[in-house]
Structures are given as C-alpha cells and as structure tokens.
C-alpha cells in the first residue's frame, strides 16, 4: 500500500512527522475529489497517489469519477482548449450535453462531505445540482491566463458558487472573478513507476524491448500528442539540430488520454511531417502507455525538451529535473517556476525554434553544463515539487477552511 | 431527467403505479452499485438508466466506478473470457494486480450503505478490503455455465463472502457454491436513443450519413468485435447466403468497450476475411459508437443475426425484437428465453453455419413470416424484458433483504 513512510530518506524526517501530525480540526472531516478520469493525464496520475496518501495520514478523503458519455468528453475537451485561448462555438447543444451529464451524475452520487474539491471544467456545473451544505473548491489545472471570453463568461456563473478557486500560477488569476484564490503548484511522486530509481541495466533492458537504440545521444519530449505541446514544432527544431550535430536522435513519446479524442489526428500530422527522419531511424515516435518506459527514456536522454505553447504547470519538466536532466523548455505556464534560465536548464520563447536548437546543441556538446543543470534542478524539485509538499499545502488549506 | 412517468403508454398503468408505490422497508435505505465502467458494454448501458430510475422511484441508489490501471483491465478481460470457459495462466502477477487495484480503490471509497451490489469479476475482491457491515450481492452478467476451474476456485474464495449471487440464467448456477442464488434477466430501456421510435425519414437520414445503401435488403449483427460474438463465423455464413440470395448486404456494427483491449485484433481478422466482399460493398463494417445509428440499422434491416458462441443474456437480441424484427440467433445463454424457435425467430446451434444461412434466406424470401415473428417477439419483450420489469425485480429483492 501507498504510505508516507516510504518517503523516508527521500525527504527530511521533519516533513514526514509533520504530515502524520494531524490537527484536531481535520479529524472526522470528510473530503471528496471529483474529476473526469482515473487514468490518462497528469491530474489523474497525481490524484492516484495523493488521495491514498491523505488517507494514510488520517484524512478521510474519497475520490469519485464523473459520469459522461463520449459526446460529453468531446465537448469538454473543446472547453479545455478554449480555456487556454482557443475559439469555440458555444452552441445550445454543447451546453445541454455538458449540463445533462452533470445532472445525471448527481442523481446517483451523494455528497455528504465536509469539503468538495472539483477538478477542471468537466464537473464544474455539478454544484448546481446539489443543495450547498459545505465549502466547494474548484481546482483548475489549466493555463487560465487568456481564456476564451465567451466560454469564461458562461462558466463564471458556476464558478461564482464556489468558495475558493485553486490554480497553479499567479498569472491564471482572472481579475473579473471576485473569489478567493489560492495558488498550489502540483507535484510528482518520486516512488511511482515513472519516477523511481532505475539501474542502468534496467534502463538498457526496457529501451531494448522497445527498439530504442542508444548508440547516438537521445533528445526526448514526453508529452501527449496535443497541439499545446507542439510536437510538430519539435520536429522542425530537430531538423536544425541535426544540421549541427549528426550523432543524436529525437524521441517523441506520448500517451493518449481517454478524454482526448484529438490526439490521434495530431499524431498523424506529426508522422507525416517526420516521415523521412522516421524512416532513417533518427526520429522515434512512441504512443505506448508505459510509465516504466517513460522513466527509462528520461534517464537515458542527454537533453529533455518541453516545447509547449501553453502549459498548466508542466509535470513532465518536474519529472525530467528529478532525474537530474538538463531541460530546454518554453518559458510558459509553470515551467519558469521550475527552471532558472542558465542555472537549471534553458528557457525560451515557445516560437523561438532556432533558440531551442542552439541550446540543445550546446548541451549535447557540453556535458558538464548539462550535469550541473541536472544537479541544481533535482534539488529544486526535492524542496518544492514532491508529493509531500502538495500534501502539506492541502493540510494547511483544510486547516484554514474548517 | 429520466423518470418512470416517461413509460406511460409503453407499459400498463398498473406497472407505473406499482413502481412508485415504495414500501416502508426501502425508505432511508442506501444502496450502491459498483462496476468497472460508465460507458461501453451492456452492463454500463443498463445501469445508466436503471440507477437514475431507482432514484426517481425514491430508492437512494448510488453508482461508483472502480479504479483500475490499464494492466488491471487487460487481466480482468482475461478473467471474463476464462469465466466463459477459456484457459488462463493464473500467474502470481495477475492475482497481485487484480487485488492491488481493488485495495487501492478501497482506500478512497467509503461504503456506508445498507446494501452493496458488485457487478462482474472486476470489483469482486473488494469485499476483502472492508469490514462487512451489510449484505453484499455479486451480480454476474457473464455466462457461467462452464467456467475455467482454476479461476473459479480462486474467485470462489471471494464469492463465499457474499450474501447472494445474481445470474441471468439457471444454467449459470454452480453446484459447488453453497450460496443463495437469484435469477434476474436484464432488460432494455425502450426510451433510450438506441431503442426509441424513429420515423422512416430519420432512419433514412442516419443511414445516408454513414453511407449505408438501402437498395438491397440488410442483414445485420450488432455486437462488439469479440470472439464470443463470432463475427468471423458471420462472414462465413453470409458467403453461403449470398449464393442463394444476391440482393442483400451484411452489416457488422460493433462498438469497442473501454475495458476490451482484444477488440481491435479481432476486428482486423474480420476485415481480412471479408476483404473482397467489403470492396464490392456487400459487407459493411462499422465501429462508430453511436446508439442512434444502431437503432436505425436494426429498424432498416430485414433480418437480424446474433451468432454468439457464448452469451450472458443477449441484450442486442432484446433490442432487435423490440423493433419487431425477425432474429436468427444461437441457442445459447439467455437467447432461448427471448426467442421461441419458429414462433418469434429461429434458434440454431452456434456452429451450424448452413442452418443459419438457410433460415436467413427463408426469412428474406418470406416477408410475412418475418413480420409475424417480429410482432410476437415485440410483445414478449414488452411483458418480460423492459426496464420496468427489472426495477420491479430489484424492488422485490430488496424488500426481501431488508
């Protein structure tokens, strides 16, 4: 079972004791989290550790998955993109499907809890289908810095009923929302299959299994095939890198979330764009959903890329830093909270393809810089972005609410 | 919202009043259903109507979806097949993943209910992770007539902790299980998108949208691409039908359940086997998940096939009968409860390909027989297999338990 004791030796002893030292205010309080999927995507991954650990600490915390038909998830994916700035046709039928799925879910879901935490836009309107008897928190993991206005105005009607909104970055605070905000950075689990230590033998064996050669240096981006992660831009910059540094390969590795019907389309476009380099073996695309493989890939890579156009927080960057890797990333969302440019990685404008290529070539040619960045990055993650810090943030938050 | 009042005019008035006439014993009782998915497959579809209707009646009934990683669902799919007679290598790692997912789920799921109903093998071991304080029912929707012995003996350890087992057919009762059994046939919702009345204009328009021509008679099997539904056998028998009756087409329409990793493989085999007839337009394969399309397809067809090797109950047969269609089906599982051979359809040995072809040709050439079968089949479904009967069965069952 998942327990805080397993973090002994990874974080300070004081952190472990502090977590188990539950306040009287939290005893007998019941908390529930509601989101749209148990697997696929960073939010589900985080909750799958966070919630069992909270129960280990002694906080009674439940987890419910929202009901939804495929149409519902197609629509809420559009909402997700529009909250990040995309345009959207907010038709009557979209609103209707959005509300009906929430209403249906409410008919067979009792919420007698003392605190309700709703994740992301999918279950946001749920609050309309209950008699409000407790504080409700909306925890939005999306980059809300430039939401589509029409959608924002529609969703605000529901958000205003909430007691608190949690976002990952100060830039996501909307001035027209007269609600208490709290900023909580997400975190990773250093013990998960994706992040645990691996021996070089284990790394070698899994790469062999997936036919990933290691005779040349690996440059890797781990991200869903999603337009906000700009996999097509990564292909472009890799073509420039290749001109200056022949002895390297690019790996794009991305799972398909069950709530992401767009993924397959974007994958096909990337495949087309990279076709000749895929044939020559210089670009490797992987859609296998395997955290162990991701772990090995990150550890085997010389440079990690994160060329996102928008990014909520960027947990894939956290994961790479935790593995002591040099990361070249876009200066967007939560990434600058994680990387100090020139100290623990490089930050660039997401559209600066030449800049990306230049920094990657520099790191490929200067291993000592790459190593120095890696050490600095790992310590920064240990202090700020491990699961234990997230648990403390929520303990403090709940202490303030009750 | 989903309400019993909508069944006014479809079932007798007395049925509607009886359902709303809740007994004192059911007031303030809390019931919860747990299964593995909200969408995909007959069980999820049934629960998505059944549970909201129970709440409309006044029974406090919740619905929870079990947590599971992809490995878990790959393993439980093997369990599902082995319970239907397949062989299985019941390795230590399979048992471990099976139990760990259930244990993890239990850490963040409180069950303070008065009655717990567990569906199918996925959440079966959940009972081991709770202090038993209430009756637990195991509702198995699978054909249990010849379960793999090794797996059965392993699962029995959990089943013995239950108070009652519900199956769909007397043949599924295992003699070595000293537990109370109840037989409850499943049912369909006549108001769902899949079963509601459609005008001929609506039917035409949806078939046009999916490029399904209606110039020749349609023979249709609606089923997941699953080996137990034998889509390859359907291709074989259609080749015989074609020799005797040129003016017909075969449509195989099957959704992919989210808990079924095997589906894609079987689909590819079917595609290969039918390749020349697909090219000539005589066989049409559809994997679109669209209940409206299924409804239109069934209504537009001259004959419906259900050539299952094993079948829990066979809700697709119920759906076809409700549309007044002549069905040619295997004499397995719950199908003979629905069809009387020569009265409301034809029943055959599932391996009797020539027999299938012969009956289909007969029905294509004798429309009046097909119509007569259809009328008889629809009345049988109205009396025995509509959602209202299922609700009454559970009301009676719960009345007996409390």
mmCIF file of N, CA, C and O in Angstrom, chain A residues 110-144:
data_model
loop_
_atom_site.group_PDB
_atom_site.id
_atom_site.type_symbol
_atom_site.label_atom_id
_atom_site.label_comp_id
_atom_site.label_asym_id
_atom_site.label_seq_id
_atom_site.Cartn_x
_atom_site.Cartn_y
_atom_site.Cartn_z
ATOM 1 N N UNK A 110 -24.200 10.784 -3.939
ATOM 2 C CA UNK A 110 -24.443 11.586 -2.731
ATOM 3 C C UNK A 110 -23.141 12.250 -2.320
ATOM 4 O O UNK A 110 -22.075 11.599 -2.349
ATOM 5 N N UNK A 111 -23.225 13.487 -1.878
ATOM 6 C CA UNK A 111 -22.041 14.204 -1.413
ATOM 7 C C UNK A 111 -22.281 14.746 -0.001
ATOM 8 O O UNK A 111 -22.494 15.946 0.186
ATOM 9 N N UNK A 112 -22.222 13.855 0.997
ATOM 10 C CA UNK A 112 -22.469 14.292 2.374
ATOM 11 C C UNK A 112 -21.184 14.810 3.028
ATOM 12 O O UNK A 112 -21.097 14.844 4.247
ATOM 13 N N UNK A 113 -20.200 15.203 2.216
ATOM 14 C CA UNK A 113 -18.862 15.520 2.731
ATOM 15 C C UNK A 113 -18.802 16.915 3.355
ATOM 16 O O UNK A 113 -19.683 17.735 3.159
ATOM 17 N N UNK A 114 -17.703 17.154 4.075
ATOM 18 C CA UNK A 114 -17.489 18.466 4.688
ATOM 19 C C UNK A 114 -16.770 19.429 3.747
ATOM 20 O O UNK A 114 -16.726 20.632 4.008
ATOM 21 N N UNK A 115 -16.200 18.869 2.693
ATOM 22 C CA UNK A 115 -15.479 19.699 1.711
ATOM 23 C C UNK A 115 -15.499 18.958 0.383
ATOM 24 O O UNK A 115 -15.236 17.751 0.333
ATOM 25 N N UNK A 116 -15.812 19.683 -0.689
ATOM 26 C CA UNK A 116 -15.878 19.071 -2.025
ATOM 27 C C UNK A 116 -14.872 19.773 -2.931
ATOM 28 O O UNK A 116 -14.881 21.006 -3.026
ATOM 29 N N UNK A 117 -14.016 18.991 -3.564
ATOM 30 C CA UNK A 117 -12.991 19.558 -4.442
ATOM 31 C C UNK A 117 -13.233 19.054 -5.864
ATOM 32 O O UNK A 117 -13.175 17.851 -6.129
ATOM 33 N N UNK A 118 -13.537 19.992 -6.750
ATOM 34 C CA UNK A 118 -13.899 19.692 -8.140
ATOM 35 C C UNK A 118 -12.705 20.031 -9.024
ATOM 36 O O UNK A 118 -12.176 21.139 -8.942
ATOM 37 N N UNK A 119 -12.300 19.087 -9.891
ATOM 38 C CA UNK A 119 -11.131 19.317 -10.734
ATOM 39 C C UNK A 119 -11.520 19.627 -12.180
ATOM 40 O O UNK A 119 -12.237 18.855 -12.808
ATOM 41 N N UNK A 120 -11.016 20.774 -12.671
ATOM 42 C CA UNK A 120 -11.131 21.107 -14.093
ATOM 43 C C UNK A 120 -12.585 21.344 -14.529
ATOM 44 O O UNK A 120 -13.511 21.235 -13.733
ATOM 45 N N UNK A 121 -12.767 21.703 -15.824
ATOM 46 C CA UNK A 121 -14.121 22.160 -16.205
ATOM 47 C C UNK A 121 -15.193 21.074 -16.280
ATOM 48 O O UNK A 121 -16.374 21.391 -16.162
ATOM 49 N N UNK A 122 -14.816 19.802 -16.458
ATOM 50 C CA UNK A 122 -15.845 18.777 -16.701
ATOM 51 C C UNK A 122 -16.920 18.729 -15.610
ATOM 52 O O UNK A 122 -18.104 18.780 -15.919
ATOM 53 N N UNK A 123 -16.551 18.600 -14.322
ATOM 54 C CA UNK A 123 -17.606 18.517 -13.293
ATOM 55 C C UNK A 123 -17.954 19.866 -12.658
ATOM 56 O O UNK A 123 -18.663 19.895 -11.654
ATOM 57 N N UNK A 124 -17.524 20.960 -13.268
ATOM 58 C CA UNK A 124 -17.745 22.285 -12.684
ATOM 59 C C UNK A 124 -19.218 22.589 -12.379
ATOM 60 O O UNK A 124 -19.538 23.094 -11.296
ATOM 61 N N UNK A 125 -20.164 22.291 -13.294
ATOM 62 C CA UNK A 125 -21.567 22.656 -13.041
ATOM 63 C C UNK A 125 -22.266 21.767 -12.026
ATOM 64 O O UNK A 125 -23.430 22.004 -11.704
ATOM 65 N N UNK A 126 -21.582 20.760 -11.553
ATOM 66 C CA UNK A 126 -22.176 19.825 -10.590
ATOM 67 C C UNK A 126 -22.769 20.574 -9.392
ATOM 68 O O UNK A 126 -23.791 20.167 -8.827
ATOM 69 N N UNK A 127 -22.143 21.665 -9.027
ATOM 70 C CA UNK A 127 -22.569 22.452 -7.861
ATOM 71 C C UNK A 127 -24.018 22.926 -7.991
ATOM 72 O O UNK A 127 -24.705 23.138 -6.993
ATOM 73 N N UNK A 128 -24.493 23.038 -9.241
ATOM 74 C CA UNK A 128 -25.889 23.468 -9.456
ATOM 75 C C UNK A 128 -26.904 22.389 -9.105
ATOM 76 O O UNK A 128 -28.079 22.683 -8.963
ATOM 77 N N UNK A 129 -26.463 21.154 -8.985
ATOM 78 C CA UNK A 129 -27.408 20.052 -8.781
ATOM 79 C C UNK A 129 -27.413 19.525 -7.347
ATOM 80 O O UNK A 129 -27.916 18.443 -7.090
ATOM 81 N N UNK A 130 -26.825 20.301 -6.440
ATOM 82 C CA UNK A 130 -26.829 19.920 -5.023
ATOM 83 C C UNK A 130 -27.288 21.107 -4.189
ATOM 84 O O UNK A 130 -27.071 22.259 -4.567
ATOM 85 N N UNK A 131 -27.917 20.796 -3.065
ATOM 86 C CA UNK A 131 -28.146 21.823 -2.069
ATOM 87 C C UNK A 131 -26.777 22.073 -1.434
ATOM 88 O O UNK A 131 -26.136 21.144 -0.943
ATOM 89 N N UNK A 132 -26.305 23.308 -1.485
ATOM 90 C CA UNK A 132 -24.947 23.602 -0.999
ATOM 91 C C UNK A 132 -24.940 23.594 0.525
ATOM 92 O O UNK A 132 -25.604 24.406 1.171
ATOM 93 N N UNK A 133 -24.169 22.659 1.101
ATOM 94 C CA UNK A 133 -24.142 22.476 2.556
ATOM 95 C C UNK A 133 -22.732 22.530 3.103
ATOM 96 O O UNK A 133 -22.513 22.218 4.278
ATOM 97 N N UNK A 134 -21.763 22.772 2.231
ATOM 98 C CA UNK A 134 -20.363 22.695 2.639
ATOM 99 C C UNK A 134 -19.535 23.553 1.675
ATOM 100 O O UNK A 134 -20.021 23.900 0.602
ATOM 101 N N UNK A 135 -18.282 23.867 2.025
ATOM 102 C CA UNK A 135 -17.458 24.581 1.051
ATOM 103 C C UNK A 135 -17.149 23.715 -0.169
ATOM 104 O O UNK A 135 -16.917 22.518 -0.056
ATOM 105 N N UNK A 136 -17.169 24.365 -1.334
ATOM 106 C CA UNK A 136 -16.791 23.731 -2.590
ATOM 107 C C UNK A 136 -15.565 24.468 -3.128
ATOM 108 O O UNK A 136 -15.534 25.699 -3.158
ATOM 109 N N UNK A 137 -14.579 23.687 -3.576
ATOM 110 C CA UNK A 137 -13.372 24.264 -4.166
ATOM 111 C C UNK A 137 -13.318 23.863 -5.639
ATOM 112 O O UNK A 137 -13.573 22.704 -5.977
ATOM 113 N N UNK A 138 -12.999 24.838 -6.498
ATOM 114 C CA UNK A 138 -12.721 24.477 -7.884
ATOM 115 C C UNK A 138 -11.221 24.497 -8.085
ATOM 116 O O UNK A 138 -10.577 25.548 -7.941
ATOM 117 N N UNK A 139 -10.632 23.354 -8.403
ATOM 118 C CA UNK A 139 -9.199 23.241 -8.619
ATOM 119 C C UNK A 139 -9.003 23.135 -10.128
ATOM 120 O O UNK A 139 -9.313 22.097 -10.731
ATOM 121 N N UNK A 140 -8.536 24.223 -10.742
ATOM 122 C CA UNK A 140 -8.351 24.227 -12.192
ATOM 123 C C UNK A 140 -6.869 24.032 -12.508
ATOM 124 O O UNK A 140 -6.030 24.813 -12.077
ATOM 125 N N UNK A 141 -6.566 22.975 -13.280
ATOM 126 C CA UNK A 141 -5.173 22.647 -13.590
ATOM 127 C C UNK A 141 -4.720 23.267 -14.914
ATOM 128 O O UNK A 141 -3.597 23.056 -15.347
ATOM 129 N N UNK A 142 -5.628 23.997 -15.549
ATOM 130 C CA UNK A 142 -5.377 24.508 -16.902
ATOM 131 C C UNK A 142 -4.751 25.902 -16.833
ATOM 132 O O UNK A 142 -4.974 26.644 -15.890
ATOM 133 N N UNK A 143 -3.990 26.266 -17.886
ATOM 134 C CA UNK A 143 -3.470 27.618 -18.050
ATOM 135 C C UNK A 143 -4.644 28.559 -18.344
ATOM 136 O O UNK A 143 -5.214 28.550 -19.432
ATOM 137 N N UNK A 144 -5.004 29.368 -17.356
ATOM 138 C CA UNK A 144 -6.183 30.242 -17.487
ATOM 139 C C UNK A 144 -5.785 31.680 -17.800
ATOM 140 O O UNK A 144 -6.581 32.601 -17.618
#
